[in-house]
Coordinates of C-alpha atoms and ligand atoms in Angstrom, one line a residue:
M1 CA 47.2 20.2 117.2
V2 CA 50.0 19.3 118.6
K3 CA 52.9 22.9 118.6
A4 CA 56.1 22.7 119.8
I5 CA 57.6 26.4 121.0
V6 CA 61.2 25.7 121.3
G7 CA 64.9 28.1 121.0
A8 CA 65.9 29.0 117.9
N9 CA 69.3 29.8 120.2
W10 CA 71.6 29.1 123.1
G11 CA 68.5 29.3 124.5
D12 CA 66.6 31.7 127.8
E13 CA 64.8 33.1 124.4
G14 CA 61.6 34.4 126.1
K15 CA 59.8 30.7 125.8
G16 CA 58.0 30.7 129.1
K17 CA 56.1 33.2 128.1
I18 CA 55.2 32.3 124.9
T19 CA 53.9 28.9 126.5
D20 CA 52.7 30.4 129.5
L21 CA 50.2 32.8 126.2
L22 CA 49.6 29.9 123.9
A23 CA 49.2 27.7 127.2
N24 CA 45.6 30.2 126.9
D25 CA 44.1 28.0 124.4
S26 CA 45.6 24.3 125.0
D27 CA 44.3 22.0 127.0
I28 CA 47.5 19.9 127.9
V29 CA 51.2 21.6 128.1
I30 CA 53.6 18.5 127.7
R31 CA 58.2 18.9 128.7
F32 CA 60.1 16.0 126.9
Q33 CA 63.6 17.0 127.3
G34 CA 66.4 18.1 129.6
G35 CA 65.7 18.6 133.8
A36 CA 66.0 21.4 136.5
N37 CA 69.3 22.7 134.4
A38 CA 67.2 25.6 132.8
G39 CA 64.9 27.9 134.2
H40 CA 61.6 29.7 132.4
T41 CA 60.4 32.9 134.2
I42 CA 56.7 33.7 134.2
I43 CA 55.0 36.6 135.5
N44 CA 50.8 37.2 135.0
E45 CA 48.3 38.0 137.5
H46 CA 49.2 35.0 140.2
G47 CA 53.0 36.2 140.3
R48 CA 56.1 35.8 139.6
F49 CA 57.4 32.3 138.2
A50 CA 60.7 31.1 138.0
L51 CA 60.5 27.3 136.6
H52 CA 62.8 25.3 136.0
L53 CA 61.0 21.8 136.0
M54 CA 57.2 21.7 135.3
P55 CA 55.7 22.9 132.7
S56 CA 54.5 26.5 131.6
G57 CA 51.1 25.3 131.8
V58 CA 51.1 24.6 136.0
C59 CA 49.9 28.8 136.5
H60 CA 46.8 27.4 134.3
E61 CA 44.5 25.6 136.2
N62 CA 42.7 24.3 133.4
I63 CA 45.5 22.5 132.2
V64 CA 47.2 19.4 132.2
N65 CA 51.1 19.5 132.8
I66 CA 53.1 16.3 132.1
I67 CA 56.5 15.5 133.1
G68 CA 57.5 13.1 129.5
N69 CA 59.1 10.3 129.5
G70 CA 62.3 12.1 127.6
V71 CA 63.1 14.7 130.9
A72 CA 65.7 14.1 133.6
L73 CA 63.5 13.9 136.7
D74 CA 64.5 15.5 139.2
I75 CA 62.4 13.9 142.4
N76 CA 63.2 17.0 145.7
K77 CA 63.1 19.6 142.8
F78 CA 59.8 19.1 141.6
I79 CA 58.2 18.5 145.2
A80 CA 59.8 22.0 146.0
E81 CA 59.1 23.9 142.9
Y82 CA 54.6 22.4 142.9
N83 CA 54.6 23.3 146.9
D84 CA 56.4 26.3 146.1
I85 CA 53.5 26.9 143.2
C86 CA 50.8 25.7 145.7
S87 CA 51.8 28.3 148.5
Q88 CA 51.2 30.9 145.9
G89 CA 47.5 29.5 145.4
L90 CA 47.4 27.7 142.6
K91 CA 46.3 24.4 142.2
P92 CA 48.4 22.4 139.0
K93 CA 47.7 19.3 137.3
L94 CA 50.4 17.8 137.2
M95 CA 51.3 13.5 135.4
V96 CA 54.8 12.4 135.4
S97 CA 55.3 10.2 132.5
D98 CA 55.7 6.4 134.8
R99 CA 58.4 6.1 132.2
V100 CA 61.2 8.9 133.3
Q101 CA 64.2 8.1 134.7
V102 CA 65.2 9.9 137.7
I103 CA 68.0 12.0 138.5
M104 CA 70.0 9.8 141.9
P105 CA 71.7 11.5 143.7
Y106 CA 75.2 11.7 143.1
H107 CA 74.4 12.7 139.2
V108 CA 74.7 15.9 140.5
D109 CA 77.7 14.8 142.8
F110 CA 79.2 13.5 139.9
D111 CA 78.2 16.7 137.8
K112 CA 80.0 18.5 139.9
F113 CA 83.1 16.6 140.8
E114 CA 83.9 16.3 136.9
E115 CA 83.0 19.8 136.5
E116 CA 85.9 20.6 139.8
R117 CA 89.0 18.0 137.8
L118 CA 88.5 19.6 134.1
G119 CA 89.1 23.1 136.8
G120 CA 89.9 25.7 133.6
K121 CA 88.3 23.4 130.5
A122 CA 84.6 22.8 132.0
F123 CA 81.9 23.1 130.6
G124 CA 79.9 25.4 132.4
S125 CA 77.3 22.8 133.8
T126 CA 74.7 23.8 136.3
K127 CA 75.6 20.4 138.5
S128 CA 72.3 20.1 137.9
G129 CA 73.4 16.5 137.8
I130 CA 72.2 16.1 133.6
A131 CA 75.1 15.2 131.9
P132 CA 76.2 12.2 134.8
F133 CA 72.4 11.7 134.1
F134 CA 71.6 11.8 130.7
S135 CA 75.5 9.1 130.4
D136 CA 73.5 6.6 132.7
K137 CA 70.4 6.8 130.9
Y138 CA 72.2 5.3 127.6
A139 CA 74.3 3.3 128.9
K140 CA 71.1 1.3 130.1
I141 CA 72.3 1.9 133.9
G142 CA 69.4 4.5 135.5
F143 CA 66.1 4.3 136.9
Q144 CA 62.6 4.6 135.6
V145 CA 60.9 6.2 138.6
S146 CA 58.8 3.2 138.1
E147 CA 61.1 1.0 139.2
L148 CA 61.7 3.4 142.8
F149 CA 58.3 1.4 143.8
D150 CA 59.5 -2.2 144.7
P151 CA 62.5 -1.8 147.2
D152 CA 63.5 -5.4 146.5
T153 CA 64.9 -5.1 143.1
L154 CA 65.5 -1.3 143.6
R155 CA 68.1 -2.8 146.5
E156 CA 70.0 -5.0 143.9
K157 CA 70.0 -2.7 141.2
I158 CA 71.5 0.2 143.5
G159 CA 74.0 -2.4 144.4
R160 CA 75.3 -3.5 140.6
V161 CA 75.3 0.3 139.4
L162 CA 77.0 2.0 142.7
E163 CA 80.1 -0.9 141.6
I164 CA 81.0 1.3 139.3
K165 CA 80.2 4.4 140.6
N166 CA 81.9 3.6 143.8
A167 CA 84.7 3.0 142.2
L168 CA 85.2 6.4 140.5
L169 CA 84.1 7.9 142.9
V170 CA 87.1 7.1 145.5
N171 CA 89.8 6.5 143.1
L172 CA 89.2 9.1 140.2
Y173 CA 87.6 12.1 142.6
H174 CA 88.9 10.9 146.2
K175 CA 85.9 11.3 148.0
D176 CA 84.1 8.7 149.8
P177 CA 82.0 5.3 148.3
I178 CA 78.2 5.1 148.8
D179 CA 76.2 3.3 150.9
A180 CA 73.5 0.8 148.8
D181 CA 71.8 0.9 152.1
E182 CA 71.5 4.4 152.3
L183 CA 71.2 5.1 148.8
T184 CA 67.6 2.7 148.2
K185 CA 65.7 4.4 151.4
E186 CA 66.3 8.4 150.2
M187 CA 64.6 6.6 146.4
L188 CA 61.6 4.7 148.1
R189 CA 61.6 7.9 150.0
Q190 CA 61.5 9.6 147.0
G191 CA 59.4 7.6 145.5
E192 CA 56.4 7.6 148.1
L193 CA 56.7 11.8 147.4
I194 CA 56.6 11.2 143.1
K195 CA 54.4 8.4 143.5
P196 CA 50.8 10.7 143.3
F197 CA 52.0 11.8 139.8
V198 CA 53.0 9.1 137.9
A199 CA 51.2 8.6 135.6
D200 CA 51.4 6.5 132.0
T201 CA 51.6 9.4 129.9
Q202 CA 51.9 7.5 127.0
S203 CA 48.6 6.0 126.4
F204 CA 47.1 9.2 128.0
L205 CA 48.3 11.1 125.6
Y206 CA 47.5 9.3 122.6
E207 CA 43.6 9.0 123.7
A208 CA 44.0 13.0 123.5
V209 CA 45.8 12.9 120.5
K210 CA 42.9 11.7 119.1
A211 CA 40.3 13.2 120.5
G212 CA 41.8 16.5 118.9
K213 CA 43.3 18.2 122.7
N214 CA 45.8 21.0 121.9
I215 CA 48.5 19.9 123.2
L216 CA 51.8 21.8 123.0
L217 CA 55.5 20.6 123.2
E218 CA 57.4 23.1 125.9
G219 CA 61.4 23.4 124.6
Q220 CA 64.1 24.4 126.4
L221 CA 67.6 25.7 125.7
G222 CA 67.9 25.9 122.0
S223 CA 68.9 24.6 118.6
M224 CA 72.5 25.9 119.5
K225 CA 72.6 23.3 122.7
D226 CA 71.3 19.8 120.7
P227 CA 73.6 17.0 120.6
D228 CA 73.8 16.7 117.0
M229 CA 72.5 19.5 115.9
G230 CA 74.2 22.5 118.4
I231 CA 77.9 23.1 118.9
Y232 CA 79.0 20.1 120.3
P233 CA 80.3 19.4 122.9
M234 CA 79.9 22.6 124.8
V235 CA 75.9 21.5 124.1
T236 CA 73.2 20.1 126.7
S237 CA 72.8 16.6 127.3
S238 CA 69.5 15.7 125.4
S239 CA 68.2 17.0 122.0
T240 CA 66.2 20.4 122.2
L241 CA 64.8 20.0 118.8
A242 CA 61.7 19.9 117.8
G243 CA 61.6 16.5 116.2
Y244 CA 63.2 15.4 119.8
G245 CA 59.7 16.9 121.6
A246 CA 57.6 13.6 119.6
V247 CA 60.0 10.7 121.3
G248 CA 60.7 12.8 124.6
A249 CA 57.0 12.9 124.7
G250 CA 55.1 10.0 123.3
I251 CA 53.4 11.4 120.3
P252 CA 53.9 10.4 116.5
P253 CA 55.9 13.0 114.8
Y254 CA 53.9 13.7 112.3
E255 CA 51.0 15.1 115.2
I256 CA 53.5 18.2 115.1
K257 CA 52.2 20.3 113.0
K258 CA 53.4 23.8 114.1
I259 CA 56.7 24.8 115.6
I260 CA 57.5 28.3 116.5
C261 CA 60.4 28.8 117.5
V262 CA 61.5 31.3 119.3
T263 CA 63.8 34.3 119.2
K264 CA 65.2 37.5 121.3
A265 CA 66.0 40.6 118.8
Y266 CA 69.3 40.3 120.7
S267 CA 71.3 37.3 121.9
S268 CA 72.1 35.7 124.9
A269 CA 74.3 32.8 126.0
V270 CA 75.6 30.6 129.5
G271 CA 77.8 28.7 129.5
A272 CA 80.8 28.4 127.7
G273 CA 81.5 27.9 123.9
A274 CA 81.8 29.3 120.7
F275 CA 79.6 32.6 120.7
V276 CA 80.0 34.7 117.2
S277 CA 77.9 37.8 118.4
E278 CA 78.9 38.6 121.4
I279 CA 79.6 41.9 122.7
L280 CA 83.7 41.9 123.6
D281 CA 83.1 45.8 125.2
E282 CA 82.4 44.7 129.1
D283 CA 80.5 47.7 128.9
K284 CA 78.0 47.8 126.2
A285 CA 77.6 44.1 127.4
K286 CA 76.6 45.3 130.9
E287 CA 74.2 47.3 129.4
L288 CA 72.1 44.8 127.3
R289 CA 72.7 43.0 129.7
D290 CA 70.8 45.1 132.8
R291 CA 68.1 46.5 129.8
G292 CA 67.9 43.0 129.0
G293 CA 64.5 40.7 129.5
D294 CA 62.7 41.6 132.8
K295 CA 64.7 41.8 135.4
G296 CA 68.8 41.5 133.3
E297 CA 70.0 38.9 131.4
Y298 CA 70.4 37.1 134.8
G299 CA 70.1 33.1 135.1
A300 CA 66.9 32.1 136.1
T301 CA 68.9 29.5 137.8
T302 CA 71.6 29.9 138.9
G303 CA 71.5 34.1 138.8
R304 CA 74.8 33.9 137.0
P305 CA 75.5 36.5 134.9
R306 CA 74.3 35.9 131.3
R307 CA 76.8 36.1 128.1
V308 CA 75.2 39.0 125.8
G309 CA 75.9 39.6 121.7
W310 CA 73.9 41.2 118.5
F311 CA 71.0 39.1 117.1
D312 CA 72.7 36.6 115.0
A313 CA 71.0 35.8 111.8
V314 CA 73.5 32.8 110.9
A315 CA 73.0 31.1 113.9
T316 CA 69.5 32.3 113.5
R317 CA 68.2 31.4 110.3
Y318 CA 70.3 27.6 111.1
G319 CA 68.4 28.1 114.2
C320 CA 65.1 28.0 112.5
R321 CA 66.1 25.4 110.3
V322 CA 67.1 22.2 111.7
Q323 CA 63.9 23.1 114.8
G324 CA 62.3 22.8 111.7
A325 CA 60.2 26.3 112.3
T326 CA 56.8 26.9 111.1
D327 CA 56.8 30.5 112.6
V328 CA 59.0 32.5 114.4
A329 CA 58.3 34.8 118.3
L330 CA 60.9 37.7 118.6
T331 CA 61.0 38.4 121.7
N332 CA 62.6 41.9 123.8
I333 CA 62.5 44.1 121.0
D334 CA 61.5 46.6 123.5
V335 CA 64.6 46.2 125.6
L336 CA 66.4 47.6 122.8
G337 CA 64.3 51.1 122.5
Y338 CA 68.0 52.4 123.9
L339 CA 70.1 51.8 120.7
D340 CA 70.6 54.9 117.9
E341 CA 71.8 52.4 115.8
I342 CA 71.2 48.2 116.3
P343 CA 74.2 45.9 115.5
V344 CA 73.3 42.7 113.9
C345 CA 75.9 39.9 112.7
V346 CA 74.6 39.2 108.9
G347 CA 77.8 36.9 108.5
Y348 CA 80.5 35.2 109.7
E349 CA 84.3 34.9 108.8
I350 CA 86.3 32.2 108.3
D351 CA 89.4 32.2 107.0
G352 CA 89.1 35.0 104.7
K353 CA 86.0 33.9 103.8
V354 CA 82.4 35.8 104.5
T355 CA 80.0 32.6 104.9
K356 CA 75.5 33.4 105.5
D357 CA 75.4 29.2 106.6
F358 CA 75.7 28.3 109.9
P359 CA 79.6 26.0 110.0
N360 CA 79.7 22.8 111.8
P361 CA 81.6 23.6 115.8
A362 CA 85.0 22.4 114.3
L363 CA 85.2 25.2 112.3
L364 CA 83.0 27.4 114.4
S365 CA 85.5 28.5 116.4
K366 CA 87.4 30.5 114.2
A367 CA 84.2 33.1 112.7
K368 CA 84.4 36.4 114.2
P369 CA 81.4 38.4 113.2
V370 CA 80.5 40.4 110.0
F371 CA 78.5 43.5 111.8
E372 CA 76.0 45.2 109.4
K373 CA 73.7 47.7 110.9
L374 CA 70.6 48.8 111.8
P375 CA 68.7 51.8 112.4
G376 CA 66.8 52.3 116.3
W377 CA 63.8 53.3 117.2
K378 CA 64.9 56.1 120.2
S379 CA 61.8 55.3 122.2
D380 CA 60.4 52.8 124.4
I381 CA 57.7 50.8 122.7
R382 CA 57.7 48.3 126.0
G383 CA 53.7 47.0 126.4
F384 CA 52.8 47.0 122.2
T385 CA 49.9 45.5 120.8
E386 CA 49.2 47.1 117.3
F387 CA 52.2 46.4 115.2
D388 CA 51.3 49.6 112.8
K389 CA 51.7 51.1 115.9
L390 CA 55.5 50.2 116.6
P391 CA 57.8 53.6 115.1
R392 CA 58.7 52.1 111.0
E393 CA 62.2 51.1 112.4
A394 CA 61.1 48.8 114.5
Q395 CA 58.6 47.5 112.3
D396 CA 61.6 47.2 109.7
Y397 CA 63.9 45.3 111.9
V398 CA 61.0 42.7 112.7
K399 CA 60.7 42.1 109.1
F400 CA 64.4 42.0 109.2
V401 CA 64.5 38.7 111.1
E402 CA 61.6 37.2 108.8
E403 CA 63.7 38.2 106.1
Q404 CA 66.9 36.7 107.1
T405 CA 64.7 33.9 108.8
G406 CA 63.3 32.6 105.9
V407 CA 59.8 32.5 109.2
H408 CA 56.6 34.6 109.3
V409 CA 57.2 36.0 112.7
S410 CA 53.7 35.7 114.3
I411 CA 54.6 36.5 117.4
V412 CA 56.3 40.5 118.9
S413 CA 56.8 40.6 122.0
T414 CA 57.0 43.4 124.1
G415 CA 57.6 43.1 127.4
P416 CA 57.7 40.3 129.7
K417 CA 54.3 40.8 130.8
R418 CA 51.4 37.9 129.0
E419 CA 49.3 41.1 127.7
E420 CA 52.7 43.0 126.4
I421 CA 52.3 41.3 122.5
I422 CA 52.0 41.7 119.2
R423 CA 49.9 39.3 117.4
R424 CA 50.9 39.1 113.3
Ligands
GDP1 P1 63.4 30.9 128.7 O1 64.2 30.3 129.3 O2 63.5 30.8 127.0 O3 61.9 31.0 129.1 O4 63.8 32.5 128.9 P2 63.4 33.0 130.4 O5 62.4 32.8 131.0 O6 64.7 32.6 130.4 O7 64.5 34.5 130.0 C1 63.8 35.1 129.1 C2 63.5 36.6 130.1 O8 63.1 36.9 129.4 C3 62.2 36.2 131.4 O9 63.0 37.3 131.7 C4 61.7 37.2 130.6 O10 60.5 37.7 132.2 C5 61.6 38.2 130.3 N1 60.9 38.6 128.7 C6 60.1 37.5 127.5 N2 60.1 37.8 126.7 C7 59.8 39.5 127.2 C8 60.3 40.3 126.5 O11 59.2 40.4 125.3 N3 60.4 42.0 126.8 C9 61.5 41.5 128.1 N4 61.9 42.8 128.3 N5 61.7 40.8 129.1 C10 61.2 39.6 128.2

């Protein structure tokens, strides 16, 4: 069976932990979009892993982990992460699609230069080269990994692409042009490093699906960051939706039977863009930020503080809907144990009218939150594993999420560790 684990919100919902948990019964875990720009944190008996590019099954040695064709592959980061995992005593099984495209060094440079150029209007990019990479992919001047294995055609294509890149570098960003021979040498070096992992993963998956293997599609970020359904243009550059899992991995869409949408008991977001339920009082925000997650709500890749807010029922209902959620996994409920009352956003007020429907991005900037308060449970529920043992107010909070999203909450996470989990 093929399952997808995806985010309902702005990312950082705790997908890594849920994937690590469900990876237990999986044969294959696949990353199908995004790149090394977001991070998952996984804590298990082997240690604490901040994974940026690697699928979350890498901590299970019996699982085949695949970087699907839909990913932006940064080879240097892949190798660094691989070596790091190996140095912690693990031997992950990894395959990289022969159709995946690679991040070129200039993608990272352009990402940085463009954010500098935009100044106050910047997107808050992680500067991993993702936006320039996907622009090039769809402008058909990207490089599939297999193109790194033939020096002559690679040199010729790099020469052609650099005509465009150097014109921009010199004239728009006022930087030095790139030397085609040096870049070719570097990409051939990267090609050699990645070659042992490269395979026809599409055929491999075709056989795996036929054989009834358990396959997990692992999404990065969440619905709000999808280029079509999210808060455009403050989105990422590849689809974050389960539906794209079929394309970015190479699996028939009708094979995805379960879509587990992960959401947190509160909200967090990185980067700029509308965030209606954001906590604007800096002291209150800091309190939640420092209590959140495993080591506070600070980016796994960048270390930057995340914006935090209360649970947003409007955004989460919509987020689950566009994912096609069959299940919800609610994480970080333990974090809210310090509150007497828990505000939750149940509507958006736009031009004096309250709506429960998530608006399109043009209207979103006008939306003001309508909060309700739910009773807190004022106790530490970290590590609880049985729903019935939760304080009544915490049970009601889970049921509230269920009612608001219209989707069964089948998993409740009560702490960052694998075993801190309730299954319903
Ligand atoms: P992802 O990108 O969706 O996997 O999310 P991140 O890993 O960036 O952020 C989730 C953070 O919450 C990580 O630090 C996790 O260790 C942590 N986490 C996950 N589930 C729980 C939970 O139920 N409770 C607490 N306190 N932390 C959690």
